[in-house]
mmCIF file of C-alpha atoms and ligand atoms in Angstrom:
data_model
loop_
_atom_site.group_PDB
_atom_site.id
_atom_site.type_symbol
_atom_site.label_atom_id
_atom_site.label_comp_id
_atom_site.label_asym_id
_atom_site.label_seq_id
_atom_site.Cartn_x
_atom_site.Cartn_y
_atom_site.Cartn_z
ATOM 1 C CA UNK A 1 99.809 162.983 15.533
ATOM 2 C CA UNK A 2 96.608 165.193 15.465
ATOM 3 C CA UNK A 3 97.191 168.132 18.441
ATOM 4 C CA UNK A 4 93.784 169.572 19.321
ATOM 5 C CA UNK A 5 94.483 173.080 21.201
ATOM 6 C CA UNK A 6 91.439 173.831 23.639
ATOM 7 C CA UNK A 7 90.987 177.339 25.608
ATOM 8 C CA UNK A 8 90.688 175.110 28.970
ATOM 9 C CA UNK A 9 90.328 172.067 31.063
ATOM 10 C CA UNK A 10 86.062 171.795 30.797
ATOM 11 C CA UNK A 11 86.831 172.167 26.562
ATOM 12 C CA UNK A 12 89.770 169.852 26.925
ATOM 13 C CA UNK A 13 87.031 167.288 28.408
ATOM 14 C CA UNK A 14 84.450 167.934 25.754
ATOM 15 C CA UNK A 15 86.742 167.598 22.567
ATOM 16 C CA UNK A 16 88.325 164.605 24.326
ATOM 17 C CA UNK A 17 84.705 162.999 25.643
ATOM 18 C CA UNK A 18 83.544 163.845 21.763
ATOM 19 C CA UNK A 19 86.158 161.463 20.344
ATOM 20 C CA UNK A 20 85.054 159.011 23.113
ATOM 21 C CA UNK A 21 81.564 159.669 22.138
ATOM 22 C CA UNK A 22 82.951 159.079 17.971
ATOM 23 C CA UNK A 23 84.439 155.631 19.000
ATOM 24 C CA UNK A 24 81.645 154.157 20.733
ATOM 25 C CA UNK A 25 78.880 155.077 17.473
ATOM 26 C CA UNK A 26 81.497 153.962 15.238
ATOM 27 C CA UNK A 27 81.857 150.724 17.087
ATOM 28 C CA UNK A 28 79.671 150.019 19.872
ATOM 29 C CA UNK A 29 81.103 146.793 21.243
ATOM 30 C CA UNK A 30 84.411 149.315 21.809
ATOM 31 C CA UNK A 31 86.920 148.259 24.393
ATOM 32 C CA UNK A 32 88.008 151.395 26.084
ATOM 33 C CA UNK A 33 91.138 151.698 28.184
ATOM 34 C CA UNK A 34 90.633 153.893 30.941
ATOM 35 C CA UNK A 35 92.545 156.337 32.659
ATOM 36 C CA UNK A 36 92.246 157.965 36.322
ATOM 37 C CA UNK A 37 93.971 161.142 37.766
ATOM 38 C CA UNK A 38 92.323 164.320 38.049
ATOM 39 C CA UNK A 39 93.074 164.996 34.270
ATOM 40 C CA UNK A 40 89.750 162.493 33.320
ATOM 41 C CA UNK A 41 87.370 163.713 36.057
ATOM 42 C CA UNK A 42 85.765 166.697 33.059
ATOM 43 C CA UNK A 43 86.030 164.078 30.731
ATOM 44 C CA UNK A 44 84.048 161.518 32.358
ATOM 45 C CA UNK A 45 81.521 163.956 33.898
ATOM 46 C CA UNK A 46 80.674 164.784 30.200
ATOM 47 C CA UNK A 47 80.399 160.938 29.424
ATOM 48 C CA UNK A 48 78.322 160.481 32.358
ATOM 49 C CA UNK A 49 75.880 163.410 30.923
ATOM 50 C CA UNK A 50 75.823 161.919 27.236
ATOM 51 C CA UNK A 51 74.819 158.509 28.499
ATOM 52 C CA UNK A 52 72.101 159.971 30.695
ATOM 53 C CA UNK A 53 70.537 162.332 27.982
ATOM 54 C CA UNK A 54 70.361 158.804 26.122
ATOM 55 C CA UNK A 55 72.675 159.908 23.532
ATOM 56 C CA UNK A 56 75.480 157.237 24.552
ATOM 57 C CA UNK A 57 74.941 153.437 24.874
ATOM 58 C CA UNK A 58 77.615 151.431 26.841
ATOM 59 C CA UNK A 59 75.818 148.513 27.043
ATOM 60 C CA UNK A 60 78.009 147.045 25.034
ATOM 61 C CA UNK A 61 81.366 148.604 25.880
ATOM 62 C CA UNK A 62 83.916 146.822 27.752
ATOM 63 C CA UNK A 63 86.872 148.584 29.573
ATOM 64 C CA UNK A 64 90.548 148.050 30.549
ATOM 65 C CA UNK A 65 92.151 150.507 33.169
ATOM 66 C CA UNK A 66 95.782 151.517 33.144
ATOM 67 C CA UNK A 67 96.683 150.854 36.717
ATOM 68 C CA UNK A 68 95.902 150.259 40.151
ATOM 69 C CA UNK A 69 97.668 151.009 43.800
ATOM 70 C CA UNK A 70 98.914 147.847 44.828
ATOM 71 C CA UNK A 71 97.364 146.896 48.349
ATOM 72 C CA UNK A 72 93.882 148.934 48.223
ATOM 73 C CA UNK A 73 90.715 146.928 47.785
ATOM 74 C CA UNK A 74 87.980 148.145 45.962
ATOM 75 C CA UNK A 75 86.584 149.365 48.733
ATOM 76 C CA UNK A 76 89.286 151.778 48.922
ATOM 77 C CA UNK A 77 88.441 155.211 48.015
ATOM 78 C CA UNK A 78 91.877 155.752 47.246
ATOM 79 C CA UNK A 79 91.809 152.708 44.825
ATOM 80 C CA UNK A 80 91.474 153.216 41.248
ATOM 81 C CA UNK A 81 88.392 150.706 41.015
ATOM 82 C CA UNK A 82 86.385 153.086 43.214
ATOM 83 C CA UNK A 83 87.520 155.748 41.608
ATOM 84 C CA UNK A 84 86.515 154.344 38.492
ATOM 85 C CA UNK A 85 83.197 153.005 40.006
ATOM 86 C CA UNK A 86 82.053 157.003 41.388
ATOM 87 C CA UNK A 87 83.275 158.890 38.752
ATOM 88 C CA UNK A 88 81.913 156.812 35.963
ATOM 89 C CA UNK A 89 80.710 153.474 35.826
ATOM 90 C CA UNK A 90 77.880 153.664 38.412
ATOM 91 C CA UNK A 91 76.333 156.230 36.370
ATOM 92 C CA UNK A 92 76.238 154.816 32.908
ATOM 93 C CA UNK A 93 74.617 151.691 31.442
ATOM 94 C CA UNK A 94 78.084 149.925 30.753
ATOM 95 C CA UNK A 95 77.671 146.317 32.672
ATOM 96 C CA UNK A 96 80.059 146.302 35.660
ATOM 97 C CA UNK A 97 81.561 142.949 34.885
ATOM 98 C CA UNK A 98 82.488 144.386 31.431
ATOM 99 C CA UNK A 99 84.801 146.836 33.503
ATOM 100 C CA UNK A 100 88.549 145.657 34.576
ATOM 101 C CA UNK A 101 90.958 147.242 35.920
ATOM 102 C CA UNK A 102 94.280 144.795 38.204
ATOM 103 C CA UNK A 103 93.480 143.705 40.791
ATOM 104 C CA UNK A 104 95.681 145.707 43.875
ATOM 105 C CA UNK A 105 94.835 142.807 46.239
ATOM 106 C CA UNK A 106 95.773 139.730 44.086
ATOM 107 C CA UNK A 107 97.773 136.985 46.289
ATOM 108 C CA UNK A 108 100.131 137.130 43.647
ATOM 109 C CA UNK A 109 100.784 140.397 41.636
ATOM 110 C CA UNK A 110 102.999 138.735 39.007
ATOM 111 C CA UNK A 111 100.663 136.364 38.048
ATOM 112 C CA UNK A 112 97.959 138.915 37.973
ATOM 113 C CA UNK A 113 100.313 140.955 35.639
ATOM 114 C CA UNK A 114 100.036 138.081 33.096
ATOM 115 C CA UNK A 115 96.148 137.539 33.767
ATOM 116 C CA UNK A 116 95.467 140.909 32.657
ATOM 117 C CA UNK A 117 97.680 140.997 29.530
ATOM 118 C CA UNK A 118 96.293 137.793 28.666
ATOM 119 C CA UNK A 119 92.521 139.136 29.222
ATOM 120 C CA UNK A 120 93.141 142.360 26.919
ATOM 121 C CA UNK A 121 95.092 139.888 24.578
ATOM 122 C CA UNK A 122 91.417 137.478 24.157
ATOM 123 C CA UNK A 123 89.513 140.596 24.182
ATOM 124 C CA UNK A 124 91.271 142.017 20.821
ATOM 125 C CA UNK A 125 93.375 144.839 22.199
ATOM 126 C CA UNK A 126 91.995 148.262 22.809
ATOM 127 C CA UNK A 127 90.064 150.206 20.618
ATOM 128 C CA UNK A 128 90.548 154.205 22.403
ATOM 129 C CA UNK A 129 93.095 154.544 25.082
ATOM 130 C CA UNK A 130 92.685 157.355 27.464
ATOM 131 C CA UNK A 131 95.670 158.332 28.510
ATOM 132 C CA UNK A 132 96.656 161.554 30.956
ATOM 133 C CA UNK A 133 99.970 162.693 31.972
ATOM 134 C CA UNK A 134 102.484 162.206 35.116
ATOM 135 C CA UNK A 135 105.018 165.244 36.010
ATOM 136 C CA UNK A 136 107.772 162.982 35.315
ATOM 137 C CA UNK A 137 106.170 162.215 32.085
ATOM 138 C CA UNK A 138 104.770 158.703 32.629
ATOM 139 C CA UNK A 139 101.610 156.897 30.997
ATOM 140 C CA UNK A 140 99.916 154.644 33.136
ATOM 141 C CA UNK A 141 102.500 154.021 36.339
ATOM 142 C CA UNK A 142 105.129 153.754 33.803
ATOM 143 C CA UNK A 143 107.548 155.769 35.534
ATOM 144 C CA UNK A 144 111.091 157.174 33.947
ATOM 145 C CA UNK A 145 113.504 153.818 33.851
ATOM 146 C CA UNK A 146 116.345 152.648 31.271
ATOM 147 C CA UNK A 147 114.085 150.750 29.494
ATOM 148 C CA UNK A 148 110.406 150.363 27.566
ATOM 149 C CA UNK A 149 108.442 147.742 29.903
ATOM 150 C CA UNK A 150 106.415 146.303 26.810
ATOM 151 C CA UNK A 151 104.017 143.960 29.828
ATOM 152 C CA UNK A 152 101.677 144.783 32.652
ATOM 153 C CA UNK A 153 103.546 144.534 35.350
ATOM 154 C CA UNK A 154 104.490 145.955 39.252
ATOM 155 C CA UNK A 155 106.187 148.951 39.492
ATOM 156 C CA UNK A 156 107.708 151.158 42.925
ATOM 157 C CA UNK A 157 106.405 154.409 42.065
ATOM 158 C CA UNK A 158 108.511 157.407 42.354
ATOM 159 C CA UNK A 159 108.871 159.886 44.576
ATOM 160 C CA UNK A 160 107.472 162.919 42.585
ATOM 161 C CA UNK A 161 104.465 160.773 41.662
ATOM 162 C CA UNK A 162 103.806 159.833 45.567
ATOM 163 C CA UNK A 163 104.258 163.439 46.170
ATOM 164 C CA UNK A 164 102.383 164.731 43.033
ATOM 165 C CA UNK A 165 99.275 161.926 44.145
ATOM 166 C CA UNK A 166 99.187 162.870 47.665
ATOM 167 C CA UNK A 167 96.521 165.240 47.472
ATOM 168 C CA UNK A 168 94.313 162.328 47.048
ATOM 169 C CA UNK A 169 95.052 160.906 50.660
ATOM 170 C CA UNK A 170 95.085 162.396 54.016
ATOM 171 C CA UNK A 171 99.322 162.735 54.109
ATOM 172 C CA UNK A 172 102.190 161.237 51.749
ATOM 173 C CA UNK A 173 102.695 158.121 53.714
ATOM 174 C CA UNK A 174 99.117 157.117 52.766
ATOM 175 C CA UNK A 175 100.036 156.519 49.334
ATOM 176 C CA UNK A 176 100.921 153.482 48.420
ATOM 177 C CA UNK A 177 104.415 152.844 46.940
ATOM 178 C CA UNK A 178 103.893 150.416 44.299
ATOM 179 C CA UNK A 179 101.335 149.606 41.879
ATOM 180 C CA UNK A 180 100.222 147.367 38.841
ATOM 181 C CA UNK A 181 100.480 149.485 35.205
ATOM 182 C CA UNK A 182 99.807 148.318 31.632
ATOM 183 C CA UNK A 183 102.522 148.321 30.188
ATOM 184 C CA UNK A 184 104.632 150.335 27.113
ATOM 185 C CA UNK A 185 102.927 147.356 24.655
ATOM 186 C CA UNK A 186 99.766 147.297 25.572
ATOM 187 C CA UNK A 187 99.350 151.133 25.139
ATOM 188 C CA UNK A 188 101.269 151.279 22.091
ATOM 189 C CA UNK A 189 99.137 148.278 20.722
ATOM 190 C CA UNK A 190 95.628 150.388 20.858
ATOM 191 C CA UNK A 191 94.298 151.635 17.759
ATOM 192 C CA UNK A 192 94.020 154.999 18.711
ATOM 193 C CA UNK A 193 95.505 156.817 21.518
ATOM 194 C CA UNK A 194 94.186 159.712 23.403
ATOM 195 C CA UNK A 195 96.224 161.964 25.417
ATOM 196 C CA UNK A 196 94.589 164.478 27.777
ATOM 197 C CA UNK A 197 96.973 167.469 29.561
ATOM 198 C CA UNK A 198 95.675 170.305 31.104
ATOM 199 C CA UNK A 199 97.209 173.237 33.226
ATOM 200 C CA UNK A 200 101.061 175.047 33.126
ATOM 201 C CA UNK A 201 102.878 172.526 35.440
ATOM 202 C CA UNK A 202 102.544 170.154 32.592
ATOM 203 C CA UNK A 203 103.917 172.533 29.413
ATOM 204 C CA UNK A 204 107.790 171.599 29.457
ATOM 205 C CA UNK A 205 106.645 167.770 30.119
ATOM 206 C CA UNK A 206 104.474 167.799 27.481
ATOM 207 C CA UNK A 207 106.972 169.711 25.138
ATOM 208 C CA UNK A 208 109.819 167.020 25.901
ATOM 209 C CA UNK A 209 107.053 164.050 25.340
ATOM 210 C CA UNK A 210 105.818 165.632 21.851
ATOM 211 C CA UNK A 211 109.238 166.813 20.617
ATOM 212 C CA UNK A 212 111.756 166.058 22.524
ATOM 213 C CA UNK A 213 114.078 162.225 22.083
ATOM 214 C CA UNK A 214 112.619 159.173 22.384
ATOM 215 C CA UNK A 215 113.556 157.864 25.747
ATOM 216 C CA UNK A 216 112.294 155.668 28.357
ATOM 217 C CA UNK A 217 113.765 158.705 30.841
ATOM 218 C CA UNK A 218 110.538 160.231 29.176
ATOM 219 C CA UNK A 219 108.487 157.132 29.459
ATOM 220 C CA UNK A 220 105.188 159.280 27.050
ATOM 221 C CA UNK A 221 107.613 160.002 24.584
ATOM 222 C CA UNK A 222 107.239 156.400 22.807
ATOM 223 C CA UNK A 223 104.059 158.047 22.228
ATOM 224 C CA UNK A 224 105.622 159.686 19.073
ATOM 225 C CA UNK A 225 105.551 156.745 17.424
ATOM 226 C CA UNK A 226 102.192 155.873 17.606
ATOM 227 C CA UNK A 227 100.426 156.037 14.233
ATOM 228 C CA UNK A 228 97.401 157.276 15.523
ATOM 229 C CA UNK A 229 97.697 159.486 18.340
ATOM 230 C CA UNK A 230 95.451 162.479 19.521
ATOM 231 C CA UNK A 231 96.963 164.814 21.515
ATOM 232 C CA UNK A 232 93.961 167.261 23.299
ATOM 233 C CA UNK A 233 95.557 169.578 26.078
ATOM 234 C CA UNK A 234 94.545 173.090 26.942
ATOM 235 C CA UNK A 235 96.364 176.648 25.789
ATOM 236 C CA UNK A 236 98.311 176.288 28.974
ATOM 237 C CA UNK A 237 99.932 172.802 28.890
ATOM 238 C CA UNK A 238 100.429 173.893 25.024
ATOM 239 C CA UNK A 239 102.043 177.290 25.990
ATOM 240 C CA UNK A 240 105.677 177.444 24.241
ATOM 241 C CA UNK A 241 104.293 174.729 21.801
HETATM 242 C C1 GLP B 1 98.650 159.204 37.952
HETATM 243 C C2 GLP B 1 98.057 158.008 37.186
HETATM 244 C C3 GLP B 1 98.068 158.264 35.713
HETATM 245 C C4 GLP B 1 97.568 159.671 35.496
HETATM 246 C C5 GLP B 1 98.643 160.643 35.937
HETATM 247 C C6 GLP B 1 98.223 162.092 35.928
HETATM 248 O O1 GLP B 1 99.658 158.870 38.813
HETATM 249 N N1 GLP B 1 98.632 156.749 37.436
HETATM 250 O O2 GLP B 1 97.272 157.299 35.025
HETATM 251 O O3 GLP B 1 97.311 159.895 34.146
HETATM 252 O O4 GLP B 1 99.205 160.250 37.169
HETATM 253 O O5 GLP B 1 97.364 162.390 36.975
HETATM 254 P P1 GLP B 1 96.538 163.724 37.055
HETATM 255 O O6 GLP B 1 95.536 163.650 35.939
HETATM 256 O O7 GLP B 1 95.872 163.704 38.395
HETATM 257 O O8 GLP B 1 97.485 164.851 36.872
#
């Protein structure tokens, strides 16, 4: 694990958009998996500004997102493909058919599930994955279970993760209560991993996820194993560390 210490969320998003920035020279047909949450929002801005000073070409770049709300269409701006969509994608050259995320609406979420493991299956896997972090410590929607869910697949999302995601809708019953995530394998499976944490509230779930047992209570904490994980977070989430 590499730990990158940064003195606060806007250098957190340019050490993390620099290794973004590394990947895509280095390769430039990269596939990216992508990450929403208020964590990426620095991150992407400094993408978006990159791309437009012409020094970053997705033209070639394909993407994967982690999740989506199950039940908002795109059209949503709750949903993770508009976030996605304002935040990023409408603003660089990358070709919007390149970009996936799941589908929220599908007729059948199971059989989306297997669509989209399938589709980053014939696509090679992921090259970067973004990751942030959840309260409870999950990675995607993964939320704290008894086991590893290795597939994409639906999830109920917990109750500290409607709470914690409320700010994003008008009151707490607006949030949807399940969702589509990647799953444990899919993450693990990417070449390199990326893990963005910012601000205090995250320190002692960031401490149990970097050092603490390997548990799916802790869903991030599989990330320990990954052989090439880099850890950026901010003096604050790294305070005690
Ligand atoms: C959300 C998302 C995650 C995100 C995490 C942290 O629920 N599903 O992909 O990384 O929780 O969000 P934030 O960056 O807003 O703290």
């Amino acid at each position: 694990m590499k730990q990158i210490e940064t003195k606060d969320y806007q250098d957190m998003s340019r050490k993390a958009a620099n290794i973004v920035f590394a990947q895509i020279i280095r390769k430039g047909n990269s596939i990216l998996g992508l990450a929403t949450g208020s964590t990426m929002l620095g991150l992407y801005e400094e993408l978006v500004k990159m791309n437009q000073k012409g020094d970053l070409d997705f033209s070639r770049v394909s993407s994967v997102n982690l999740d989506e709300y199950l039940g908002l269409p795109a059209i949503n701006p709750q949903s993770y493909r508009y976030y996605m969509n304002h935040n990023l994608f409408n603003h660089i050259n990358i070709p919007l058919e390149n970009t996936y995320l799941p589908d929220g609406t599908a007729v059948n979420p199971d059989e989306e599930c297997r669509k989209y493991d399938e589709r980053i299956h014939n696509m090679g896997g992921i090259d970067l994955q973004l990751l942030g972090l959840g309260l409870d410590g999950h990675i995607g929607f993964n939320e704290p279970g008894e086991v590893f869910t290795r597939e994409t697949h639906c999830v109920t999302l917990d109750d500290s993760t409607i709470k914690a995601n409320a700010r994003f809708f008008e009151n707490e019953d607006e949030v949807p209560k399940q969702a589509i995530t990647m799953g444990i394998g899919c993450i693990m499976q990417a070449r390199q991993v990326l893990l963005c944490v910012n601000g205090k509230a995250k320190a002692s779930i960031l401490k149990e996820v970097l050092y603490g047992p390997i548990t799916p209570k802790v869903p991030g904490s599989i990330l320990q194993l990954h052989p090439n994980l880099v850890v950026v977070a901010d003096k604050e989430a790294l305070f005690g560390l």
